[in-house]
Amino acid sequence: MAKNNNIQTFNDLDGLAQHLRNQDKKVTLLFAHNGTGKTRLSMAFKELGKQINENGEDVSRDTLYFNAFTEDLFFWDNDLENDSERVLKMNTDSRFFSSLAEMEMESRIGPLLHRYADFNFEIDYSNGSIVFWREMVANSDGTEEPAYIKVSRGEENLFIWCFFLAIAQWAIDGQEAYDWVQYLYIDDPISSLDENNAIAVAADLAHLLKDQDRLKTIISSHHTVFFNVLCNEMKRALRYFLTKAESGYELRDTTDTPHFYHVAMLKELHRVAKTGEIYTYHFTILRSIMEKTATFHGFSGLGEIIKREPDDEDGELHARYVNLLSHGNHSLFEPVDMMEENKRIFRKILNNLMNNYRFNPKLFP
């Protein structure tokens, strides 16, 4: 490992994974673009926690992880022969599903799932299958029964994520079946989710982790809004920007320096400004970027980089807009489309920021 100020370079993912294991922090946050190696890093981290006996058998481990491979533990049986009984199957050979029947998973998953979705489910532990429904319908003898459905890909991901959260809570509580867990490693839990659910998932995850001290957690993501909410909610967490380098991988410590992931967030704001898909919570992201920009340039606050002249009434008005529309839970948890006048002001503030405090124009085609 090589270190240069706030940048550390690792030859391979094993070295990086060992470095993350050595961190003396409850939560470590990683931002990295797709293709950087986040999922492979999570598996390298998991492998370092295994104990192998002389026969090559896995006798113990210490990491409960969520990544693309976790999602692969669930798969659909679409009943191709009759095209009627579609169920989500679980690969019950995995240790991930230890002691499920005794844990009353429905009562633990249900309250989590219903924060995000409106469908119901039932687990058949003997067959390792799950059915879903929204409505009850009358059958031939007049009694009501579920009208089973195949949920969407996004709804499936939400269910699997809530399944994981329920197990993670058992690990946090030190329940016997999961008392082997010392680390949680969570990689991009929000694939196929809309912005609103991504924000809610981040906030709920932060709440779960802040209230415990038993486990260490590593969270990696390429999603700028998700990552931003985690950073805002867990201000004491270590924060890194992970990139590929010629010599391996670079880990930039962004805790006390300009946050490199803000460039990615700025690209997202630039995109929505062009498409018109601007929601009120985008003002929250814009405010965060402006505050970091103001600090980096030595100003006392974001008002100083909006108001360029003492008599700039337009700048004062824009500062009020940023302060008003970036505060309150509505900015984060409701995907409220902006009024056209607010969109116009959002674009003007964003354009002024990008023109007055130059970012690499190649990043914003």
PDB file of N, CA, C and O in Angstrom, residues 32-63:
ATOM      1  N   ALA A  32     -18.149   4.788  -5.395  1.00  0.00           N
ATOM      2  CA  ALA A  32     -17.386   4.334  -6.557  1.00  0.00           C
ATOM      3  C   ALA A  32     -18.338   4.147  -7.723  1.00  0.00           C
ATOM      4  O   ALA A  32     -19.482   3.725  -7.548  1.00  0.00           O
ATOM      5  N   HIS A  33     -17.867   4.481  -8.907  1.00  0.00           N
ATOM      6  CA  HIS A  33     -18.687   4.307 -10.098  1.00  0.00           C
ATOM      7  C   HIS A  33     -18.790   2.828 -10.450  1.00  0.00           C
ATOM      8  O   HIS A  33     -17.959   2.006 -10.056  1.00  0.00           O
ATOM      9  N   ASN A  34     -19.829   2.481 -11.208  1.00  0.00           N
ATOM     10  CA  ASN A  34     -19.966   1.095 -11.678  1.00  0.00           C
ATOM     11  C   ASN A  34     -18.742   0.686 -12.482  1.00  0.00           C
ATOM     12  O   ASN A  34     -18.167   1.488 -13.222  1.00  0.00           O
ATOM     13  N   GLY A  35     -18.347  -0.570 -12.328  1.00  0.00           N
ATOM     14  CA  GLY A  35     -17.183  -1.076 -13.036  1.00  0.00           C
ATOM     15  C   GLY A  35     -15.881  -0.905 -12.289  1.00  0.00           C
ATOM     16  O   GLY A  35     -14.833  -1.378 -12.747  1.00  0.00           O
ATOM     17  N   THR A  36     -15.937  -0.252 -11.125  1.00  0.00           N
ATOM     18  CA  THR A  36     -14.711  -0.039 -10.347  1.00  0.00           C
ATOM     19  C   THR A  36     -14.278  -1.308  -9.631  1.00  0.00           C
ATOM     20  O   THR A  36     -13.089  -1.525  -9.412  1.00  0.00           O
ATOM     21  N   GLY A  37     -15.234  -2.155  -9.254  1.00  0.00           N
ATOM     22  CA  GLY A  37     -14.909  -3.386  -8.534  1.00  0.00           C
ATOM     23  C   GLY A  37     -15.554  -3.470  -7.168  1.00  0.00           C
ATOM     24  O   GLY A  37     -15.073  -4.211  -6.302  1.00  0.00           O
ATOM     25  N   LYS A  38     -16.650  -2.749  -6.951  1.00  0.00           N
ATOM     26  CA  LYS A  38     -17.299  -2.743  -5.637  1.00  0.00           C
ATOM     27  C   LYS A  38     -17.754  -4.130  -5.209  1.00  0.00           C
ATOM     28  O   LYS A  38     -17.514  -4.538  -4.064  1.00  0.00           O
ATOM     29  N   THR A  39     -18.427  -4.848  -6.116  1.00  0.00           N
ATOM     30  CA  THR A  39     -18.929  -6.169  -5.748  1.00  0.00           C
ATOM     31  C   THR A  39     -17.784  -7.137  -5.493  1.00  0.00           C
ATOM     32  O   THR A  39     -17.803  -7.918  -4.529  1.00  0.00           O
ATOM     33  N   ARG A  40     -16.749  -7.088  -6.341  1.00  0.00           N
ATOM     34  CA  ARG A  40     -15.586  -7.956  -6.120  1.00  0.00           C
ATOM     35  C   ARG A  40     -14.877  -7.606  -4.809  1.00  0.00           C
ATOM     36  O   ARG A  40     -14.358  -8.491  -4.116  1.00  0.00           O
ATOM     37  N   LEU A  41     -14.882  -6.328  -4.438  1.00  0.00           N
ATOM     38  CA  LEU A  41     -14.290  -5.920  -3.167  1.00  0.00           C
ATOM     39  C   LEU A  41     -15.080  -6.513  -1.999  1.00  0.00           C
ATOM     40  O   LEU A  41     -14.478  -6.995  -1.020  1.00  0.00           O
ATOM     41  N   SER A  42     -16.400  -6.505  -2.097  1.00  0.00           N
ATOM     42  CA  SER A  42     -17.208  -7.070  -1.014  1.00  0.00           C
ATOM     43  C   SER A  42     -16.930  -8.566  -0.851  1.00  0.00           C
ATOM     44  O   SER A  42     -16.897  -9.079   0.273  1.00  0.00           O
ATOM     45  N   MET A  43     -16.712  -9.272  -1.971  1.00  0.00           N
ATOM     46  CA  MET A  43     -16.416 -10.701  -1.879  1.00  0.00           C
ATOM     47  C   MET A  43     -15.014 -10.944  -1.332  1.00  0.00           C
ATOM     48  O   MET A  43     -14.790 -11.901  -0.574  1.00  0.00           O
ATOM     49  N   ALA A  44     -14.051 -10.093  -1.709  1.00  0.00           N
ATOM     50  CA  ALA A  44     -12.698 -10.214  -1.156  1.00  0.00           C
ATOM     51  C   ALA A  44     -12.732  -9.982   0.355  1.00  0.00           C
ATOM     52  O   ALA A  44     -12.053 -10.687   1.120  1.00  0.00           O
ATOM     53  N   PHE A  45     -13.513  -9.013   0.780  1.00  0.00           N
ATOM     54  CA  PHE A  45     -13.662  -8.722   2.212  1.00  0.00           C
ATOM     55  C   PHE A  45     -14.247  -9.938   2.929  1.00  0.00           C
ATOM     56  O   PHE A  45     -13.761 -10.343   3.990  1.00  0.00           O
ATOM     57  N   LYS A  46     -15.282 -10.529   2.341  1.00  0.00           N
ATOM     58  CA  LYS A  46     -15.928 -11.689   2.936  1.00  0.00           C
ATOM     59  C   LYS A  46     -14.964 -12.877   3.033  1.00  0.00           C
ATOM     60  O   LYS A  46     -14.908 -13.579   4.045  1.00  0.00           O
ATOM     61  N   GLU A  47     -14.179 -13.108   1.973  1.00  0.00           N
ATOM     62  CA  GLU A  47     -13.258 -14.238   1.953  1.00  0.00           C
ATOM     63  C   GLU A  47     -12.184 -14.113   3.030  1.00  0.00           C
ATOM     64  O   GLU A  47     -11.746 -15.121   3.604  1.00  0.00           O
ATOM     65  N   LEU A  48     -11.756 -12.891   3.327  1.00  0.00           N
ATOM     66  CA  LEU A  48     -10.732 -12.698   4.362  1.00  0.00           C
ATOM     67  C   LEU A  48     -11.248 -13.077   5.743  1.00  0.00           C
ATOM     68  O   LEU A  48     -10.448 -13.341   6.651  1.00  0.00           O
ATOM     69  N   GLY A  49     -12.565 -13.098   5.904  1.00  0.00           N
ATOM     70  CA  GLY A  49     -13.136 -13.445   7.201  1.00  0.00           C
ATOM     71  C   GLY A  49     -13.418 -14.916   7.387  1.00  0.00           C
ATOM     72  O   GLY A  49     -13.925 -15.335   8.432  1.00  0.00           O
ATOM     73  N   LYS A  50     -13.095 -15.747   6.390  1.00  0.00           N
ATOM     74  CA  LYS A  50     -13.327 -17.189   6.485  1.00  0.00           C
ATOM     75  C   LYS A  50     -12.167 -17.892   7.179  1.00  0.00           C
ATOM     76  O   LYS A  50     -11.015 -17.499   7.034  1.00  0.00           O
ATOM     77  N   GLN A  51     -12.496 -18.954   7.896  1.00  0.00           N
ATOM     78  CA  GLN A  51     -11.498 -19.849   8.465  1.00  0.00           C
ATOM     79  C   GLN A  51     -11.647 -21.206   7.777  1.00  0.00           C
ATOM     80  O   GLN A  51     -12.730 -21.808   7.801  1.00  0.00           O
ATOM     81  N   ILE A  52     -10.563 -21.674   7.158  1.00  0.00           N
ATOM     82  CA  ILE A  52     -10.578 -22.930   6.404  1.00  0.00           C
ATOM     83  C   ILE A  52      -9.756 -23.978   7.155  1.00  0.00           C
ATOM     84  O   ILE A  52      -8.619 -23.703   7.571  1.00  0.00           O
ATOM     85  N   ASN A  53     -10.323 -25.184   7.331  1.00  0.00           N
ATOM     86  CA  ASN A  53      -9.577 -26.232   8.028  1.00  0.00           C
ATOM     87  C   ASN A  53      -8.646 -26.963   7.067  1.00  0.00           C
ATOM     88  O   ASN A  53      -8.575 -26.657   5.876  1.00  0.00           O
ATOM     89  N   GLU A  54      -7.920 -27.974   7.581  1.00  0.00           N
ATOM     90  CA  GLU A  54      -6.912 -28.672   6.792  1.00  0.00           C
ATOM     91  C   GLU A  54      -7.527 -29.458   5.634  1.00  0.00           C
ATOM     92  O   GLU A  54      -6.838 -29.823   4.688  1.00  0.00           O
ATOM     93  N   ASN A  55      -8.828 -29.710   5.701  1.00  0.00           N
ATOM     94  CA  ASN A  55      -9.516 -30.411   4.616  1.00  0.00           C
ATOM     95  C   ASN A  55     -10.097 -29.454   3.579  1.00  0.00           C
ATOM     96  O   ASN A  55     -10.812 -29.889   2.662  1.00  0.00           O
ATOM     97  N   GLY A  56      -9.802 -28.178   3.755  1.00  0.00           N
ATOM     98  CA  GLY A  56     -10.316 -27.194   2.815  1.00  0.00           C
ATOM     99  C   GLY A  56     -11.762 -26.821   3.044  1.00  0.00           C
ATOM    100  O   GLY A  56     -12.405 -26.223   2.170  1.00  0.00           O
ATOM    101  N   GLU A  57     -12.297 -27.142   4.223  1.00  0.00           N
ATOM    102  CA  GLU A  57     -13.695 -26.859   4.528  1.00  0.00           C
ATOM    103  C   GLU A  57     -13.831 -25.516   5.237  1.00  0.00           C
ATOM    104  O   GLU A  57     -12.997 -25.132   6.060  1.00  0.00           O
ATOM    105  N   ASP A  58     -14.895 -24.807   4.899  1.00  0.00           N
ATOM    106  CA  ASP A  58     -15.198 -23.526   5.518  1.00  0.00           C
ATOM    107  C   ASP A  58     -15.812 -23.791   6.894  1.00  0.00           C
ATOM    108  O   ASP A  58     -16.952 -24.248   7.001  1.00  0.00           O
ATOM    109  N   VAL A  59     -15.045 -23.515   7.962  1.00  0.00           N
ATOM    110  CA  VAL A  59     -15.522 -23.847   9.312  1.00  0.00           C
ATOM    111  C   VAL A  59     -16.087 -22.640  10.043  1.00  0.00           C
ATOM    112  O   VAL A  59     -16.829 -22.798  11.018  1.00  0.00           O
ATOM    113  N   SER A  60     -15.748 -21.423   9.617  1.00  0.00           N
ATOM    114  CA  SER A  60     -16.292 -20.223  10.264  1.00  0.00           C
ATOM    115  C   SER A  60     -16.128 -19.031   9.338  1.00  0.00           C
ATOM    116  O   SER A  60     -15.334 -19.055   8.390  1.00  0.00           O
ATOM    117  N   ARG A  61     -16.891 -17.999   9.618  1.00  0.00           N
ATOM    118  CA  ARG A  61     -16.815 -16.755   8.861  1.00  0.00           C
ATOM    119  C   ARG A  61     -17.277 -15.618   9.758  1.00  0.00           C
ATOM    120  O   ARG A  61     -17.820 -15.872  10.840  1.00  0.00           O
ATOM    121  N   ASP A  62     -17.095 -14.385   9.325  1.00  0.00           N
ATOM    122  CA  ASP A  62     -17.450 -13.273  10.201  1.00  0.00           C
ATOM    123  C   ASP A  62     -18.233 -12.163   9.501  1.00  0.00           C
ATOM    124  O   ASP A  62     -18.533 -11.146  10.114  1.00  0.00           O
ATOM    125  N   THR A  63     -18.576 -12.333   8.210  1.00  0.00           N
ATOM    126  CA  THR A  63     -19.198 -11.246   7.448  1.00  0.00           C
ATOM    127  C   THR A  63     -20.558 -11.647   6.903  1.00  0.00           C
ATOM    128  O   THR A  63     -20.688 -12.650   6.200  1.00  0.00           O
TER     129      THR A  63
END
